[in-house]
Short mmCIF file of C-alpha atoms in Angstrom, two decimals:
data_model
loop_
_atom_site.label_atom_id
_atom_site.label_comp_id
_atom_site.label_asym_id
_atom_site.label_seq_id
_atom_site.Cartn_x
_atom_site.Cartn_y
_atom_site.Cartn_z
CA MET C 1 -122.05 114.26 36.91
CA PHE C 2 -119.08 112.06 36.19
CA THR C 3 -118.83 110.02 39.38
CA ASP C 4 -119.28 106.40 40.28
CA ARG C 5 -123.03 105.87 40.01
CA ASP C 6 -122.90 102.89 42.36
CA SER C 7 -121.50 105.00 45.19
CA GLY C 8 -124.82 106.71 45.81
CA ARG C 9 -127.05 103.67 45.42
CA LEU C 10 -129.69 103.33 48.13
CA LYS C 11 -129.73 100.28 50.38
CA SER C 12 -133.44 100.62 51.14
CA ALA C 13 -136.63 101.86 49.50
CA ARG C 14 -136.68 105.54 48.59
CA ALA C 15 -138.84 107.76 50.82
CA LYS C 16 -141.99 108.57 48.88
CA GLN C 17 -143.20 112.13 48.50
CA ALA C 18 -146.88 112.94 48.89
CA TRP C 19 -149.11 113.04 45.81
CA PRO C 20 -152.80 114.09 45.75
CA THR C 21 -155.10 111.10 45.41
CA ASP C 22 -157.38 113.00 43.02
CA ARG C 23 -154.63 114.06 40.63
CA PRO C 24 -153.18 111.95 37.80
CA PHE C 25 -149.44 111.62 37.30
CA LYS C 26 -148.87 112.42 33.63
CA ILE C 27 -145.76 111.10 31.89
CA LEU C 28 -144.35 111.88 28.46
CA SER C 29 -141.99 109.12 27.30
CA LEU C 30 -139.81 109.62 24.21
CA ASP C 31 -138.03 106.72 22.48
CA GLY C 32 -134.58 106.77 20.94
CA GLY C 33 -134.15 106.50 17.20
CA GLY C 34 -131.54 108.88 15.78
CA ILE C 35 -132.79 111.30 13.13
CA ARG C 36 -136.20 109.62 13.34
CA GLY C 37 -136.62 111.74 16.46
CA LEU C 38 -137.97 114.27 13.97
CA PHE C 39 -141.24 112.32 14.15
CA SER C 40 -141.47 112.89 17.92
CA ALA C 41 -140.62 116.57 17.62
CA LYS C 42 -143.11 117.09 14.79
CA ALA C 43 -145.84 115.18 16.65
CA LEU C 44 -145.42 117.48 19.66
CA GLU C 45 -145.36 120.53 17.39
CA GLU C 46 -148.54 119.36 15.67
CA LEU C 47 -150.27 118.83 19.01
CA ALA C 48 -149.26 122.26 20.31
CA ASN C 49 -150.51 123.96 17.15
CA ARG C 50 -153.69 121.96 16.65
CA LEU C 51 -154.79 122.26 20.29
CA GLY C 52 -153.68 125.89 20.55
CA LEU C 53 -151.86 125.25 23.81
CA PRO C 54 -151.65 128.48 25.80
CA GLU C 55 -148.77 127.26 27.98
CA PRO C 56 -145.38 125.65 27.19
CA LEU C 57 -145.81 122.00 26.30
CA GLY C 58 -143.79 120.80 29.27
CA SER C 59 -146.26 122.34 31.71
CA TYR C 60 -148.81 119.63 30.84
CA PHE C 61 -146.66 116.76 32.14
CA ASP C 62 -145.47 115.80 35.61
CA LEU C 63 -142.44 113.94 34.27
CA ILE C 64 -140.69 113.61 30.92
CA ALA C 65 -138.36 110.72 30.16
CA GLY C 66 -136.36 110.33 26.98
CA THR C 67 -133.43 108.34 25.72
CA SER C 68 -130.91 109.24 23.00
CA THR C 69 -132.73 111.44 20.47
CA GLY C 70 -135.73 111.37 22.82
CA GLY C 71 -133.46 112.63 25.61
CA ILE C 72 -132.48 115.65 23.53
CA ILE C 73 -136.16 116.45 22.94
CA ALA C 74 -137.03 115.88 26.60
CA ILE C 75 -134.34 118.30 27.75
CA GLY C 76 -135.43 120.89 25.21
CA ILE C 77 -139.07 120.71 26.29
CA GLY C 78 -138.05 120.75 29.97
CA LEU C 79 -136.10 123.95 29.40
CA GLY C 80 -139.16 125.58 27.87
CA LYS C 81 -138.28 125.38 24.18
CA ASP C 82 -141.15 125.43 21.72
CA PRO C 83 -141.60 122.13 19.84
CA SER C 84 -141.10 124.01 16.57
CA ARG C 85 -137.60 124.97 17.72
CA VAL C 86 -136.85 121.34 18.56
CA SER C 87 -138.08 120.31 15.11
CA TRP C 88 -135.79 122.95 13.58
CA LEU C 89 -132.82 121.32 15.27
CA TYR C 90 -133.55 118.09 13.37
CA GLU C 91 -134.59 119.62 10.06
CA VAL C 92 -131.75 122.13 9.74
CA ARG C 93 -128.88 121.00 11.95
CA GLY C 94 -129.58 117.33 11.23
CA GLU C 95 -128.05 117.58 7.76
CA LYS C 96 -124.65 118.45 9.22
CA ILE C 97 -124.91 115.90 12.02
CA PHE C 98 -125.87 113.11 9.60
CA PRO C 99 -124.49 114.29 6.23
CA PRO C 100 -125.99 112.21 3.41
CA ILE C 101 -123.55 109.65 1.99
CA ARG C 102 -123.46 109.28 -1.78
CA SER C 103 -124.57 105.86 -2.97
CA ARG C 104 -121.23 105.10 -4.58
CA LEU C 105 -119.41 105.81 -1.33
CA LYS C 106 -121.63 103.75 0.96
CA TRP C 107 -119.30 100.76 0.79
CA VAL C 108 -116.45 103.00 1.97
CA ALA C 109 -118.61 104.17 4.88
CA GLY C 110 -119.40 100.56 5.70
CA LEU C 111 -115.71 99.69 5.91
CA ARG C 112 -115.01 102.74 8.04
CA ARG C 113 -117.77 101.73 10.42
CA LEU C 114 -115.91 98.50 11.21
CA THR C 115 -113.10 100.38 12.93
CA SER C 116 -114.36 103.86 13.81
CA SER C 117 -117.42 106.05 14.23
CA LEU C 118 -119.21 106.96 11.02
CA TYR C 119 -119.93 110.61 11.83
CA ASP C 120 -118.04 113.47 13.42
CA HIS C 121 -119.36 113.85 16.96
CA ARG C 122 -118.22 117.47 16.99
CA GLU C 123 -121.11 118.47 14.73
CA LEU C 124 -123.60 117.02 17.22
CA GLU C 125 -121.74 118.53 20.13
CA THR C 126 -121.66 121.99 18.53
CA ALA C 127 -125.40 121.87 17.86
CA LEU C 128 -126.15 120.88 21.46
CA ARG C 129 -123.83 123.50 22.93
CA GLU C 130 -125.39 126.24 20.82
CA GLU C 131 -128.93 125.09 21.57
CA PHE C 132 -128.62 124.65 25.35
CA GLN C 133 -125.74 127.10 25.90
CA ASN C 134 -124.83 127.33 29.60
CA ARG C 135 -128.10 126.06 31.06
CA TRP C 136 -128.10 123.27 33.62
CA LEU C 137 -130.28 120.19 33.82
CA GLY C 138 -131.69 121.58 37.09
CA GLU C 139 -133.17 124.54 35.23
CA SER C 140 -135.83 122.27 33.74
CA SER C 141 -139.31 123.21 34.91
CA VAL C 142 -140.35 119.57 34.44
CA ARG C 143 -139.04 116.46 36.20
CA LEU C 144 -136.61 114.79 33.80
CA VAL C 145 -135.29 111.22 33.60
CA ILE C 146 -132.56 110.67 30.98
CA PRO C 147 -130.70 107.32 30.69
CA ALA C 148 -127.16 106.73 29.46
CA PHE C 149 -124.53 104.00 29.72
CA VAL C 150 -121.10 104.35 31.32
CA ALA C 151 -117.89 102.59 30.29
CA PRO C 152 -115.28 101.15 30.66
CA ASN C 153 -116.70 99.65 33.86
CA ALA C 154 -120.18 98.98 32.53
CA GLN C 155 -122.81 100.85 34.53
CA VAL C 156 -126.17 102.34 33.73
CA ALA C 157 -126.56 106.04 34.42
CA VAL C 158 -129.86 107.87 34.82
CA PHE C 159 -129.65 111.65 34.90
CA LYS C 160 -132.46 113.25 36.91
CA THR C 161 -133.56 116.69 37.96
CA ASP C 162 -133.56 117.34 41.69
CA HIS C 163 -137.25 116.53 42.15
CA HIS C 164 -136.36 114.27 45.10
CA ALA C 165 -134.04 115.05 47.99
CA ASP C 166 -131.94 112.00 47.07
CA TYR C 167 -130.95 113.55 43.73
CA GLN C 168 -128.09 115.84 44.66
CA ARG C 169 -125.68 115.68 41.71
CA ASP C 170 -127.20 115.66 38.25
CA TRP C 171 -129.02 118.97 38.48
CA ARG C 172 -125.65 120.74 38.34
CA THR C 173 -124.75 119.12 35.01
CA PRO C 174 -124.79 121.28 31.86
CA ALA C 175 -127.83 120.31 29.82
CA TRP C 176 -125.79 119.86 26.64
CA GLU C 177 -123.53 117.32 28.42
CA VAL C 178 -126.53 115.18 29.40
CA ALA C 179 -127.92 115.42 25.87
CA ARG C 180 -124.54 114.43 24.41
CA ALA C 181 -124.15 111.52 26.85
CA THR C 182 -127.55 109.96 26.17
CA SER C 183 -127.22 110.30 22.38
CA ALA C 184 -123.72 108.86 21.87
CA ALA C 185 -124.92 106.05 19.60
CA PRO C 186 -122.23 103.38 19.01
CA THR C 187 -120.90 103.18 15.42
CA PHE C 188 -122.42 106.60 14.67
CA PHE C 189 -120.58 108.80 17.20
CA GLU C 190 -117.73 108.59 19.66
CA GLY C 191 -118.73 108.12 23.27
CA HIS C 192 -118.85 111.26 25.37
CA ARG C 193 -115.51 111.23 27.21
CA PHE C 194 -114.65 112.63 30.60
CA ASN C 195 -111.44 111.75 32.45
CA ARG C 196 -111.13 107.95 32.40
CA ASP C 197 -114.80 107.28 31.67
CA PHE C 198 -117.03 107.75 28.68
CA PHE C 199 -120.78 107.73 28.18
CA LEU C 200 -122.70 105.85 25.51
CA ASP C 201 -126.25 105.96 24.17
CA GLY C 202 -129.03 105.29 26.68
CA GLY C 203 -130.82 103.27 24.02
CA LEU C 204 -128.36 100.43 24.65
CA TRP C 205 -130.44 99.44 27.65
CA ALA C 206 -133.54 101.66 27.68
CA ASN C 207 -134.55 102.64 24.16
CA ASN C 208 -138.13 102.99 25.39
CA THR C 209 -138.16 104.88 28.70
CA ILE C 210 -141.75 104.10 29.62
CA MET C 211 -140.87 101.63 32.40
CA LEU C 212 -138.00 103.80 33.62
CA ALA C 213 -140.47 106.67 34.00
CA THR C 214 -143.10 104.47 35.66
CA VAL C 215 -140.62 103.15 38.23
CA GLU C 216 -139.50 106.72 38.90
CA ALA C 217 -143.08 107.76 39.61
CA ILE C 218 -143.95 104.91 41.98
CA SER C 219 -140.60 104.95 43.79
CA SER C 220 -140.47 108.71 44.38
CA TYR C 221 -144.16 109.50 44.99
CA ASP C 222 -147.07 108.03 46.89
CA VAL C 223 -148.98 107.45 43.70
CA SER C 224 -151.08 104.46 42.72
CA LEU C 225 -150.65 102.67 39.41
CA ASP C 226 -154.11 103.69 38.21
CA GLN C 227 -153.17 107.37 38.63
CA ILE C 228 -150.33 107.12 36.13
CA GLN C 229 -151.13 108.18 32.56
CA VAL C 230 -148.49 107.87 29.84
CA LEU C 231 -148.12 109.40 26.40
CA SER C 232 -145.45 107.29 24.72
CA ILE C 233 -144.00 108.52 21.42
CA GLY C 234 -141.93 106.10 19.38
CA THR C 235 -139.77 106.61 16.32
CA GLY C 236 -140.68 103.37 14.54
CA ASN C 237 -139.89 99.89 15.78
CA PRO C 238 -140.05 97.46 12.86
CA GLN C 239 -139.77 93.82 13.86
CA PRO C 240 -136.49 92.43 12.54
CA ARG C 241 -136.40 89.05 10.86
CA ILE C 242 -133.68 86.69 12.06
CA PRO C 243 -133.04 83.84 9.61
CA GLN C 244 -132.40 80.34 10.92
CA THR C 245 -128.86 80.53 9.58
CA ALA C 246 -128.09 83.20 12.17
CA VAL C 247 -128.29 80.57 14.91
CA ARG C 248 -124.96 79.22 13.69
CA ALA C 249 -123.58 82.50 12.39
CA GLY C 250 -120.65 84.45 13.70
CA MET C 251 -120.09 88.19 14.03
CA PHE C 252 -120.98 89.04 10.45
CA GLY C 253 -124.24 87.09 10.63
CA TRP C 254 -125.21 88.98 13.78
CA ARG C 255 -124.19 92.40 12.50
CA ASN C 256 -127.76 93.63 13.00
CA VAL C 257 -127.91 92.53 16.63
CA LEU C 258 -128.20 96.17 17.78
CA ALA C 259 -131.41 96.65 15.79
CA THR C 260 -132.76 93.42 17.24
CA ALA C 261 -131.92 94.51 20.79
CA MET C 262 -133.58 97.91 20.25
CA TYR C 263 -136.74 96.22 18.98
CA LEU C 264 -136.92 93.79 21.89
CA THR C 265 -136.23 96.33 24.65
CA THR C 266 -138.71 98.82 23.16
CA ASP C 267 -141.47 96.26 22.69
CA THR C 268 -140.93 94.64 26.09
CA ALA C 269 -141.02 97.93 27.98
CA LEU C 270 -144.28 98.91 26.29
CA SER C 271 -145.87 95.54 27.05
CA GLN C 272 -144.79 95.67 30.69
CA ALA C 273 -146.18 99.18 31.14
CA ARG C 274 -149.53 98.19 29.64
CA LEU C 275 -149.73 95.19 31.98
CA LEU C 276 -148.98 97.37 35.01
CA LEU C 277 -150.97 100.49 34.16
CA GLY C 278 -153.67 99.15 31.86
CA TRP C 279 -153.99 99.73 28.15
CA GLU C 280 -156.36 102.63 28.74
CA ASN C 281 -153.64 104.55 30.62
CA VAL C 282 -150.94 104.16 27.97
CA VAL C 283 -151.33 106.02 24.67
CA ARG C 284 -148.70 105.16 22.07
CA ILE C 285 -148.04 106.77 18.71
CA GLU C 286 -145.19 106.06 16.31
CA PRO C 287 -144.55 106.12 12.57
CA THR C 288 -145.71 103.20 10.48
CA GLY C 289 -144.96 102.22 6.91
CA PRO C 290 -141.80 103.61 5.25
CA GLY C 291 -141.15 106.09 8.06
CA ALA C 292 -140.75 103.30 10.61
CA SER C 293 -137.94 101.66 8.67
CA LEU C 294 -135.80 104.67 7.87
CA GLY C 295 -132.15 104.42 8.80
CA LEU C 296 -131.29 106.09 12.09
CA ASP C 297 -129.05 108.44 10.11
CA ASP C 298 -131.24 108.96 7.01
CA TRP C 299 -131.73 112.71 7.23
CA THR C 300 -132.99 112.99 3.65
CA GLY C 301 -135.70 110.37 4.18
CA ALA C 302 -136.63 111.77 7.58
CA VAL C 303 -137.34 115.32 6.39
CA ARG C 304 -139.23 113.98 3.38
CA ILE C 305 -141.47 111.47 5.17
CA LEU C 306 -141.74 112.07 8.90
CA PRO C 307 -143.44 115.51 9.15
CA ASP C 308 -146.45 114.26 7.18
CA GLU C 309 -146.41 110.97 9.07
CA ALA C 310 -146.44 112.81 12.41
CA ARG C 311 -149.41 114.89 11.27
CA ARG C 312 -151.26 111.79 10.15
CA GLN C 313 -150.68 109.90 13.37
CA VAL C 314 -151.69 112.86 15.55
CA LEU C 315 -154.92 113.38 13.60
CA ALA C 316 -155.79 109.68 13.79
CA ARG C 317 -155.30 109.57 17.58
CA LEU C 318 -156.36 113.10 18.54
CA PRO C 319 -159.29 111.96 20.76
CA ASP C 320 -156.82 109.87 22.80
CA LEU C 321 -154.11 112.54 22.86
CA GLU C 322 -156.17 115.61 23.71
CA PRO C 323 -156.94 114.63 27.35
CA PHE C 324 -153.24 114.96 28.25
CA PHE C 325 -153.44 118.67 27.46
CA ARG C 326 -156.67 119.72 29.16
CA ARG C 327 -154.94 120.94 32.30
CA THR C 328 -151.47 122.10 33.21
CA VAL C 329 -149.69 120.52 36.17
CA SER C 330 -148.14 121.96 39.31
CA GLY C 331 -144.47 122.88 39.20
CA ARG C 332 -141.88 120.35 40.29
CA GLU C 333 -139.91 120.21 43.51
CA LYS C 334 -136.45 121.81 43.46
CA HIS C 335 -134.60 120.36 46.42
CA ASN C 336 -131.27 121.89 45.41
CA SER C 337 -131.52 123.96 42.24
CA GLY C 338 -134.12 126.27 43.77
CA SER C 339 -132.02 127.14 46.83
CA LYS C 340 -129.12 129.44 47.42
CA LYS C 341 -126.83 126.44 47.01
CA SER C 342 -127.59 126.48 43.29
CA SER C 343 -125.75 129.73 42.65
CA ARG C 344 -122.99 129.16 40.08
#
């Protein structure tokens, strides 16, 4: 896991694996968004219950990509967890991970945030360890693509199951480590440290994984663009307003630059995917109204608003969502984890 990502970079195009011309390539893409990931988990739970899915939810997708909170959900679904269990992680464990801050102490938290992380990463780490225990990323029954960011020598990292012969390392990584790496949101949690390196939140460069997943499909498989069908679940992406005074402002004036970057990367990725694949092949749901603007750490607001919002959005788009779940997909390739070499 913790090696120089550049060392294995290909110098030529990846060899494409065969894909049936009469079979779609179905992708589930899950945005980042902190505790607002409860919306994504509840939307998947609502779909599973309303459609009465007879098989695990992951068996209806050829690939699942998720960043940050979406990465945690993606790994959970890939390992066969029921969406209701994933929702439980947010509803119950979320209160300890993002403990509500009393109004009169918010200014103290703001000052602390200037010099250190706001929350104790050990609460998140404990929850992930207990949830995924000793399972590896390679145990996922679904192809997974999970982005993160490596420092101090800035590099992107994309953790993948061994669904292609080129992917020889990540499958041996403990699932909780990947989940912790992709969700290490700056200012909220410490980066995930290992030796001289540490990992930061994948949302820093890929808060919406839809293009990451699309590139993975067309670079690893002989699949045409019109075969790719994407269900993209967001966590709310309100458009920030940047006043003209910010043009001349310093650090304080640009304190919300992270929110601006998340909005732009999320919106751009969605627009690019729709241009490439066609609007009819990209179905997007996300919270609107108050749920879209909740703080990334607002556990109280999330449990109060997002379950009902997820139900409302699923009901409104059910005719567009249902086709993704009409048929299960074939199992993924296991170039390493399915062989004798995978013994621990």
